[in-house]
């Protein structure tokens, strides 16, 4: 999973924080970040803090439990940053990062995001569910 040069979407779940994850992505030379947090103003403030030449950061208020918000994330990322390379979910119990390059080419952008979001949410919340052994997703910390 290559962070350098990738556009990354970070979806923050209730009780989670995407701040540390976003800082790690910018330090790893991501090409751009879109941060979505369900709490108004949180992602926007973080975007202002982290935005820099070479790694623009966009913050939006959004909830990945709503398909309309996911569609808006895809459109906003494409408009302001380019094609999405990585999708990350930051929840109260941890992080999940999925490389969209590992998914089938025939899926459209919304479908590409819905599948990893479902996997990510099922692994991060609730904790009693079993983790997926899917080869298309890797639990990792960006270094």
Coordinates of N, CA, C and O in Angstrom, one line a residue:
X1 N 0.9 -1.2 0.0 CA 0.0 0.0 0.0 C 0.9 1.2 0.0 O 1.7 1.4 0.9
X2 N 0.8 2.0 -1.1 CA 1.7 3.2 -1.2 C 0.9 4.4 -0.8 O -0.1 4.7 -1.4
X3 N 1.4 5.2 0.1 CA 0.8 6.4 0.6 C 1.3 7.6 -0.3 O 0.5 8.5 -0.7
X4 N 2.6 7.6 -0.5 CA 3.2 8.7 -1.3 C 2.6 8.8 -2.6 O 2.5 7.9 -3.4
X5 N 2.1 10.0 -2.9 CA 1.4 10.3 -4.2 C 0.0 9.9 -4.3 O -0.7 10.1 -5.3
X6 N -0.6 9.3 -3.2 CA -2.0 8.8 -3.3 C -2.9 9.9 -2.7 O -2.6 10.6 -1.7
X7 N -4.1 10.0 -3.3 CA -5.2 10.8 -2.7 C -5.9 9.9 -1.7 O -6.3 8.7 -2.0
X8 N -6.1 10.4 -0.5 CA -6.6 9.6 0.6 C -7.9 10.2 1.2 O -8.0 11.4 1.4
X9 N -8.9 9.4 1.3 CA -10.2 9.8 2.0 C -10.1 9.2 3.4 O -9.9 8.0 3.6
X10 N -10.3 10.1 4.4 CA -10.4 9.6 5.8 C -11.8 9.8 6.3 O -12.2 11.0 6.4
X11 N -12.5 8.8 6.6 CA -13.9 8.9 7.2 C -13.8 8.6 8.7 O -13.3 7.6 9.1
X12 N -14.2 9.6 9.5 CA -14.2 9.5 10.9 C -15.6 9.0 11.4 O -16.6 9.6 11.0
X13 N -15.6 8.0 12.2 CA -16.8 7.5 12.8 C -17.1 8.1 14.1 O -16.2 8.7 14.7
X14 N -18.3 8.1 14.6 CA -18.7 8.6 15.9 C -17.7 8.1 16.9 O -17.5 6.8 17.0
X15 N -17.1 8.9 17.7 CA -16.2 8.5 18.8 C -14.8 8.3 18.3 O -13.9 8.0 19.1
X16 N -14.5 8.5 17.0 CA -13.2 8.3 16.5 C -12.5 9.7 16.3 O -13.2 10.7 16.4
X17 N -11.3 9.7 15.9 CA -10.5 10.9 15.6 C -9.6 10.6 14.4 O -8.9 9.6 14.4
X18 N -9.7 11.4 13.4 CA -8.8 11.2 12.2 C -7.6 12.1 12.3 O -6.8 12.1 11.3
X19 N -7.4 12.9 13.3 CA -6.3 13.8 13.4 C -4.9 13.1 13.3 O -4.1 13.5 12.4
X20 N -4.7 12.1 14.1 CA -3.3 11.5 14.0 C -3.1 10.8 12.7 O -2.1 10.8 12.1
X21 N -4.2 10.1 12.2 CA -4.1 9.4 10.9 C -3.8 10.4 9.8 O -2.9 10.2 9.0
X22 N -4.5 11.6 9.8 CA -4.3 12.6 8.8 C -2.8 13.1 8.8 O -2.2 13.3 7.8
X23 N -2.3 13.3 10.0 CA -1.0 13.8 10.2 C 0.0 12.8 9.6 O 1.0 13.1 9.0
X24 N -0.2 11.5 9.9 CA 0.7 10.5 9.4 C 0.6 10.4 7.8 O 1.7 10.2 7.2
X25 N -0.6 10.6 7.3 CA -0.7 10.6 5.8 C 0.1 11.8 5.2 O 0.7 11.6 4.2
X26 N -0.1 13.0 5.8 CA 0.6 14.1 5.2 C 2.1 14.0 5.4 O 2.9 14.3 4.5
X27 N 2.6 13.4 6.5 CA 4.0 13.1 6.7 C 4.6 12.1 5.7 O 5.7 12.1 5.4
X28 N 3.7 11.2 5.3 CA 4.1 10.1 4.3 C 3.9 10.6 2.9 O 4.0 9.8 2.0
X29 N 3.7 11.9 2.7 CA 3.7 12.5 1.3 C 2.5 12.1 0.5 O 2.6 11.9 -0.7
X30 N 1.3 12.0 1.1 CA 0.1 11.8 0.3 C -0.1 13.0 -0.6 O 0.4 14.1 -0.3
X31 N -0.7 12.7 -1.7 CA -1.0 13.8 -2.7 C -2.1 14.7 -2.3 O -2.2 15.8 -2.8
X32 N -2.9 14.3 -1.4 CA -4.1 15.1 -1.0 C -4.9 14.3 0.0 O -4.9 13.0 0.0
X33 N -5.6 15.0 0.9 CA -6.5 14.3 1.8 C -7.9 14.9 1.8 O -8.0 16.1 1.7
X34 N -8.9 14.1 1.9 CA -10.3 14.5 2.2 C -10.6 13.9 3.5 O -10.6 12.7 3.6
X35 N -11.0 14.7 4.5 CA -11.3 14.3 5.8 C -12.8 14.5 6.0 O -13.3 15.6 5.8
X36 N -13.6 13.5 6.4 CA -15.0 13.6 6.6 C -15.3 13.2 8.1 O -14.8 12.1 8.5
X37 N -15.9 14.1 8.8 CA -16.2 13.8 10.2 C -17.7 14.2 10.4 O -18.1 15.2 9.9
X38 N -18.4 13.4 11.2 CA -19.8 13.7 11.4 C -20.1 14.9 12.2 O -21.2 15.5 12.2
X39 N -19.1 15.4 13.0 CA -19.2 16.6 13.8 C -18.9 17.8 13.0 O -17.8 18.0 12.5
X40 N -19.9 18.7 12.9 CA -19.6 20.0 12.2 C -18.4 20.7 12.6 O -18.2 20.9 13.8
X41 N -17.6 21.1 11.6 CA -16.4 22.0 11.9 C -15.2 21.2 12.2 O -14.1 21.8 12.1
X42 N -15.2 20.0 12.7 CA -14.0 19.3 13.1 C -13.1 19.0 11.9 O -11.9 19.3 12.0
X43 N -13.6 18.4 10.8 CA -12.8 18.1 9.7 C -12.3 19.4 9.0 O -11.2 19.5 8.5
X44 N -13.2 20.4 9.0 CA -12.8 21.6 8.3 C -11.6 22.3 9.1 O -10.7 22.8 8.4
X45 N -11.7 22.3 10.4 CA -10.6 22.9 11.2 C -9.3 22.1 11.0 O -8.2 22.7 10.9
X46 N -9.4 20.8 11.0 CA -8.2 20.0 10.8 C -7.6 20.2 9.4 O -6.4 20.3 9.2
X47 N -8.5 20.4 8.4 CA -8.0 20.6 7.0 C -7.2 22.0 6.9 O -6.2 22.0 6.3
X48 N -7.7 23.0 7.6 CA -7.0 24.3 7.6 C -5.6 24.1 8.3 O -4.6 24.6 7.8
X49 N -5.6 23.3 9.3 CA -4.3 23.1 10.0 C -3.3 22.4 9.2 O -2.1 22.7 9.2
X50 N -3.7 21.3 8.4 CA -2.8 20.5 7.7 C -2.6 20.8 6.2 O -1.6 20.3 5.6
X51 N -3.4 21.6 5.6 CA -3.3 22.0 4.2 C -1.9 22.6 3.9 O -1.5 23.5 4.7
X52 N -1.3 22.1 2.9 CA 0.0 22.6 2.5 C 0.2 22.4 1.0 O -0.4 21.5 0.4
X53 N 1.2 23.1 0.4 CA 1.5 22.8 -1.0 C 2.0 21.4 -1.2 O 2.7 20.9 -0.4
X54 N 1.5 20.7 -2.2 CA 1.9 19.4 -2.5 C 0.9 18.4 -1.8 O 0.9 17.2 -2.2
X55 N 0.2 18.8 -0.8 CA -0.8 17.9 -0.1 C -2.0 18.8 0.3 O -2.1 19.1 1.5
X56 N -2.8 19.1 -0.6 CA -4.0 19.9 -0.2 C -4.9 19.0 0.6 O -5.0 17.8 0.4
X57 N -5.6 19.6 1.6 CA -6.4 18.9 2.5 C -7.8 19.6 2.5 O -7.9 20.8 2.7
X58 N -8.9 18.8 2.3 CA -10.2 19.3 2.3 C -11.0 18.6 3.4 O -10.9 17.4 3.6
X59 N -11.7 19.4 4.2 CA -12.5 18.9 5.3 C -14.0 19.1 5.1 O -14.4 20.2 4.6
X60 N -14.7 18.0 5.3 CA -16.2 18.1 5.1 C -16.9 17.5 6.3 O -16.4 16.6 6.9
X61 N -18.1 17.9 6.6 CA -18.9 17.3 7.5 C -19.7 16.2 6.8 O -20.4 16.4 5.8
X62 N -19.5 14.9 7.2 CA -20.2 13.8 6.5 C -20.2 12.6 7.4 O -19.3 12.4 8.2
X63 N -21.2 11.7 7.1 CA -21.4 10.5 7.8 C -21.4 9.3 6.8 O -22.3 9.2 6.0
X64 N -20.4 8.4 6.9 CA -20.3 7.3 6.0 C -21.3 6.3 6.1 O -21.4 5.3 5.4
X65 N -22.2 6.4 7.1 CA -23.4 5.5 7.2 C -24.5 5.9 6.2 O -25.4 5.1 6.1
X66 N -24.3 7.1 5.6 CA -25.3 7.5 4.7 C -24.8 7.4 3.2 O -23.8 8.1 2.9
X67 N -25.4 6.7 2.4 CA -24.9 6.6 1.0 C -24.8 7.9 0.3 O -23.9 8.1 -0.5
X68 N -25.7 8.8 0.6 CA -25.6 10.2 -0.1 C -24.4 10.9 0.3 O -23.7 11.6 -0.5
X69 N -23.9 10.7 1.6 CA -22.7 11.4 2.1 C -21.5 10.7 1.4 O -20.5 11.4 1.1
X70 N -21.5 9.4 1.2 CA -20.4 8.7 0.5 C -20.3 9.2 -0.9 O -19.2 9.5 -1.4
X71 N -21.4 9.3 -1.6 CA -21.4 9.8 -3.0 C -20.8 11.2 -3.0 O -20.1 11.6 -3.9
X72 N -21.2 12.1 -2.0 CA -20.7 13.4 -2.0 C -19.2 13.4 -1.7 O -18.4 14.2 -2.3
X73 N -18.7 12.5 -0.9 CA -17.2 12.4 -0.6 C -16.5 12.1 -1.9 O -15.4 12.6 -2.2
X74 N -17.0 11.1 -2.7 CA -16.4 10.7 -3.9 C -16.3 11.9 -4.9 O -15.3 12.2 -5.5
X75 N -17.4 12.6 -5.0 CA -17.5 13.7 -5.9 C -16.6 14.9 -5.5 O -15.9 15.5 -6.3
X76 N -16.5 15.1 -4.2 CA -15.7 16.2 -3.7 C -14.2 15.9 -3.8 O -13.4 16.7 -4.2
X77 N -13.8 14.7 -3.5 CA -12.4 14.2 -3.7 C -12.0 14.3 -5.1 O -11.0 14.9 -5.4
X78 N -12.9 13.8 -6.0 CA -12.5 13.9 -7.5 C -12.4 15.3 -8.0 O -11.5 15.6 -8.7
X79 N -13.3 16.2 -7.5 CA -13.3 17.6 -8.0 C -12.0 18.3 -7.5 O -11.4 19.1 -8.2
X80 N -11.7 18.1 -6.2 CA -10.6 19.0 -5.6 C -9.3 18.3 -5.5 O -8.3 19.0 -5.5
X81 N -9.2 16.9 -5.6 CA -8.0 16.3 -5.3 C -7.6 15.3 -6.4 O -6.4 15.0 -6.6
X82 N -8.5 14.7 -7.1 CA -8.2 13.7 -8.1 C -8.7 12.3 -7.7 O -9.4 12.2 -6.7
X83 N -8.4 11.3 -8.5 CA -8.8 9.9 -8.1 C -8.4 9.5 -6.8 O -7.2 9.7 -6.4
X84 N -9.3 8.8 -6.1 CA -9.0 8.3 -4.7 C -8.1 7.1 -4.8 O -8.4 6.1 -5.5
X85 N -7.0 7.0 -4.0 CA -6.1 5.9 -4.0 C -6.3 5.0 -2.7 O -6.2 3.8 -2.8
X86 N -6.6 5.7 -1.6 CA -6.7 5.0 -0.4 C -8.0 5.5 0.4 O -8.3 6.7 0.3
X87 N -8.6 4.6 1.1 CA -9.8 5.0 1.9 C -9.5 4.5 3.3 O -9.2 3.3 3.5
X88 N -9.6 5.4 4.3 CA -9.4 5.0 5.7 C -10.6 5.4 6.5 O -11.3 6.4 6.3
X89 N -10.8 4.5 7.5 CA -11.8 4.8 8.5 C -11.2 4.8 9.8 O -10.4 4.0 10.2
X90 N -11.5 5.9 10.6 CA -10.9 6.1 11.9 C -12.1 6.0 12.9 O -13.0 6.9 12.9
X91 N -12.1 4.9 13.7 CA -13.2 4.7 14.6 C -12.7 4.7 16.1 O -11.5 4.9 16.3
X92 N -13.6 4.6 17.0 CA -13.3 4.6 18.4 C -12.4 3.4 18.8 O -11.6 3.5 19.8
X93 N -12.4 2.3 18.0 CA -11.6 1.2 18.3 C -10.4 0.9 17.4 O -9.8 -0.1 17.5
X94 N -10.1 1.9 16.6 CA -8.9 1.7 15.7 C -9.1 2.3 14.3 O -10.1 3.0 14.0
X95 N -8.2 1.9 13.4 CA -8.2 2.4 12.0 C -8.2 1.2 11.1 O -7.8 0.1 11.4
X96 N -8.7 1.5 9.9 CA -8.7 0.6 8.8 C -8.4 1.3 7.5 O -9.0 2.4 7.3
X97 N -7.5 0.8 6.8 CA -7.0 1.5 5.5 C -7.1 0.5 4.4 O -6.7 -0.6 4.5
X98 N -7.8 0.9 3.3 CA -8.1 0.0 2.2 C -7.5 0.7 0.9 O -7.7 1.9 0.7
X99 N -6.7 -0.1 0.1 CA -6.2 0.4 -1.1 C -7.3 0.1 -2.2 O -7.7 -1.0 -2.4
X100 N -7.8 1.2 -2.9 CA -8.8 1.0 -3.9 C -8.2 0.3 -5.1 O -9.0 -0.3 -5.9
X101 N -6.9 0.3 -5.3 CA -6.3 -0.4 -6.4 C -6.5 -1.9 -6.3 O -6.4 -2.6 -7.3
X102 N -6.7 -2.4 -5.1 CA -6.9 -3.8 -4.9 C -8.3 -4.3 -5.3 O -8.6 -5.5 -5.3
X103 N -9.2 -3.4 -5.6 CA -10.6 -3.8 -5.9 C -10.8 -3.9 -7.4 O -10.0 -3.4 -8.2
X104 N -11.8 -4.7 -7.8 CA -12.1 -4.9 -9.2 C -12.2 -3.6 -10.0 O -12.8 -2.7 -9.6
X105 N -11.6 -3.6 -11.2 CA -11.7 -2.4 -12.1 C -13.1 -2.0 -12.5 O -13.3 -0.9 -12.8
X106 N -14.0 -3.0 -12.6 CA -15.3 -2.7 -13.2 C -16.2 -1.9 -12.2 O -17.3 -1.4 -12.7
X107 N -15.8 -1.7 -11.0 CA -16.7 -1.1 -10.0 C -16.6 0.5 -10.2 O -15.6 1.0 -10.4
X108 N -17.8 1.1 -10.1 CA -17.8 2.6 -10.2 C -17.3 3.2 -8.9 O -17.2 2.4 -7.9
X109 N -17.0 4.5 -8.8 CA -16.4 5.0 -7.6 C -17.3 4.9 -6.4 O -16.7 4.6 -5.3
X110 N -18.6 5.0 -6.5 CA -19.4 4.8 -5.3 C -19.4 3.4 -4.8 O -19.2 3.1 -3.6
X111 N -19.5 2.4 -5.7 CA -19.4 1.0 -5.3 C -18.0 0.7 -4.7 O -17.9 -0.1 -3.8
X112 N -17.0 1.3 -5.3 CA -15.6 1.0 -4.8 C -15.5 1.5 -3.3 O -14.8 0.9 -2.5
X113 N -16.2 2.5 -3.0 CA -16.2 3.0 -1.6 C -17.1 2.2 -0.7 O -16.8 2.0 0.5
X114 N -18.3 1.8 -1.2 CA -19.3 1.2 -0.3 C -18.7 -0.2 0.2 O -18.9 -0.5 1.4
X115 N -18.0 -0.9 -0.6 CA -17.5 -2.2 -0.1 C -16.5 -2.1 1.0 O -16.6 -2.7 2.1
X116 N -15.4 -1.2 0.8 CA -14.5 -1.1 1.9 C -15.0 -0.4 3.1 O -14.6 -0.7 4.2
X117 N -16.0 0.5 3.0 CA -16.6 1.1 4.1 C -17.3 0.0 4.9 O -17.2 0.0 6.2
X118 N -18.0 -0.8 4.3 CA -18.7 -1.9 5.0 C -17.7 -2.8 5.7 O -17.9 -3.1 6.9
X119 N -16.6 -3.2 5.1 CA -15.6 -4.0 5.7 C -15.0 -3.2 6.9 O -14.8 -3.8 8.0
X120 N -14.7 -2.0 6.7 CA -14.0 -1.2 7.7 C -14.9 -1.0 8.9 O -14.5 -1.2 10.0
X121 N -16.1 -0.7 8.7 CA -17.1 -0.5 9.8 C -17.3 -1.8 10.5 O -17.3 -1.8 11.8
X122 N -17.4 -2.9 9.8 CA -17.6 -4.2 10.5 C -16.4 -4.6 11.3 O -16.6 -5.3 12.3
X123 N -15.2 -4.1 11.0 CA -14.0 -4.5 11.8 C -13.8 -3.5 12.9 O -13.5 -3.9 14.0
X124 N -14.1 -2.3 12.7 CA -13.9 -1.3 13.7 C -15.0 -1.2 14.7 O -14.8 -1.0 15.9
X125 N -16.2 -1.3 14.3 CA -17.4 -1.2 15.1 C -18.4 -2.2 14.7 O -18.8 -2.2 13.5
X126 N -19.0 -3.0 15.4 CA -18.7 -3.2 16.9 C -17.6 -4.2 17.0 O -17.3 -5.0 16.1
X127 N -16.9 -4.2 18.1 CA -15.7 -5.0 18.3 C -15.9 -6.5 18.4 O -15.0 -7.3 18.2
X128 N -17.2 -6.9 18.7 CA -17.4 -8.4 18.8 C -17.5 -9.1 17.5 O -17.4 -10.3 17.5
X129 N -17.5 -8.4 16.4 CA -17.5 -9.1 15.1 C -16.1 -9.5 14.7 O -15.1 -8.9 15.1
X130 N -16.0 -10.6 14.0 CA -14.7 -11.2 13.6 C -14.1 -10.3 12.5 O -14.8 -9.8 11.6
X131 N -12.8 -10.1 12.5 CA -12.1 -9.3 11.5 C -12.1 -10.1 10.2 O -12.0 -11.3 10.2
X132 N -12.1 -9.4 9.1 CA -12.1 -10.0 7.7 C -10.7 -10.4 7.4 O -9.7 -9.7 7.7
X133 N -10.5 -11.5 6.7 CA -9.2 -12.0 6.2 C -9.0 -11.6 4.8 O -8.2 -12.2 4.1
X134 N -9.8 -10.6 4.3 CA -9.8 -10.3 2.9 C -8.4 -9.8 2.4 O -7.8 -9.0 3.1
X135 N -7.9 -10.4 1.3 CA -6.6 -9.9 0.8 C -6.6 -8.5 0.3 O -5.6 -7.9 0.1
X136 N -7.8 -8.0 0.0 CA -7.9 -6.7 -0.6 C -7.8 -5.6 0.4 O -7.8 -4.4 0.1
X137 N -7.8 -5.9 1.7 CA -7.8 -4.9 2.8 C -6.7 -5.3 3.8 O -6.5 -6.4 4.1
X138 N -6.0 -4.3 4.2 CA -4.9 -4.5 5.2 C -5.0 -3.6 6.3 O -5.2 -2.4 6.1
X139 N -5.0 -4.1 7.5 CA -5.0 -3.3 8.7 C -3.5 -2.8 8.9 O -2.6 -3.6 9.0
X140 N -3.3 -1.5 9.0 CA -2.0 -1.0 9.0 C -2.0 0.3 9.7 O -3.0 1.0 9.8
X141 N -0.8 0.8 10.0 CA -0.6 2.1 10.5 C 0.3 2.8 9.5 O 1.3 2.2 9.1
X142 N 0.0 3.9 9.1 CA 0.8 4.6 8.1 C 2.0 5.2 8.8 O 2.0 5.8 9.8
X143 N 3.2 4.9 8.2 CA 4.5 5.3 8.9 C 5.2 6.3 8.0 O 5.1 6.3 6.9

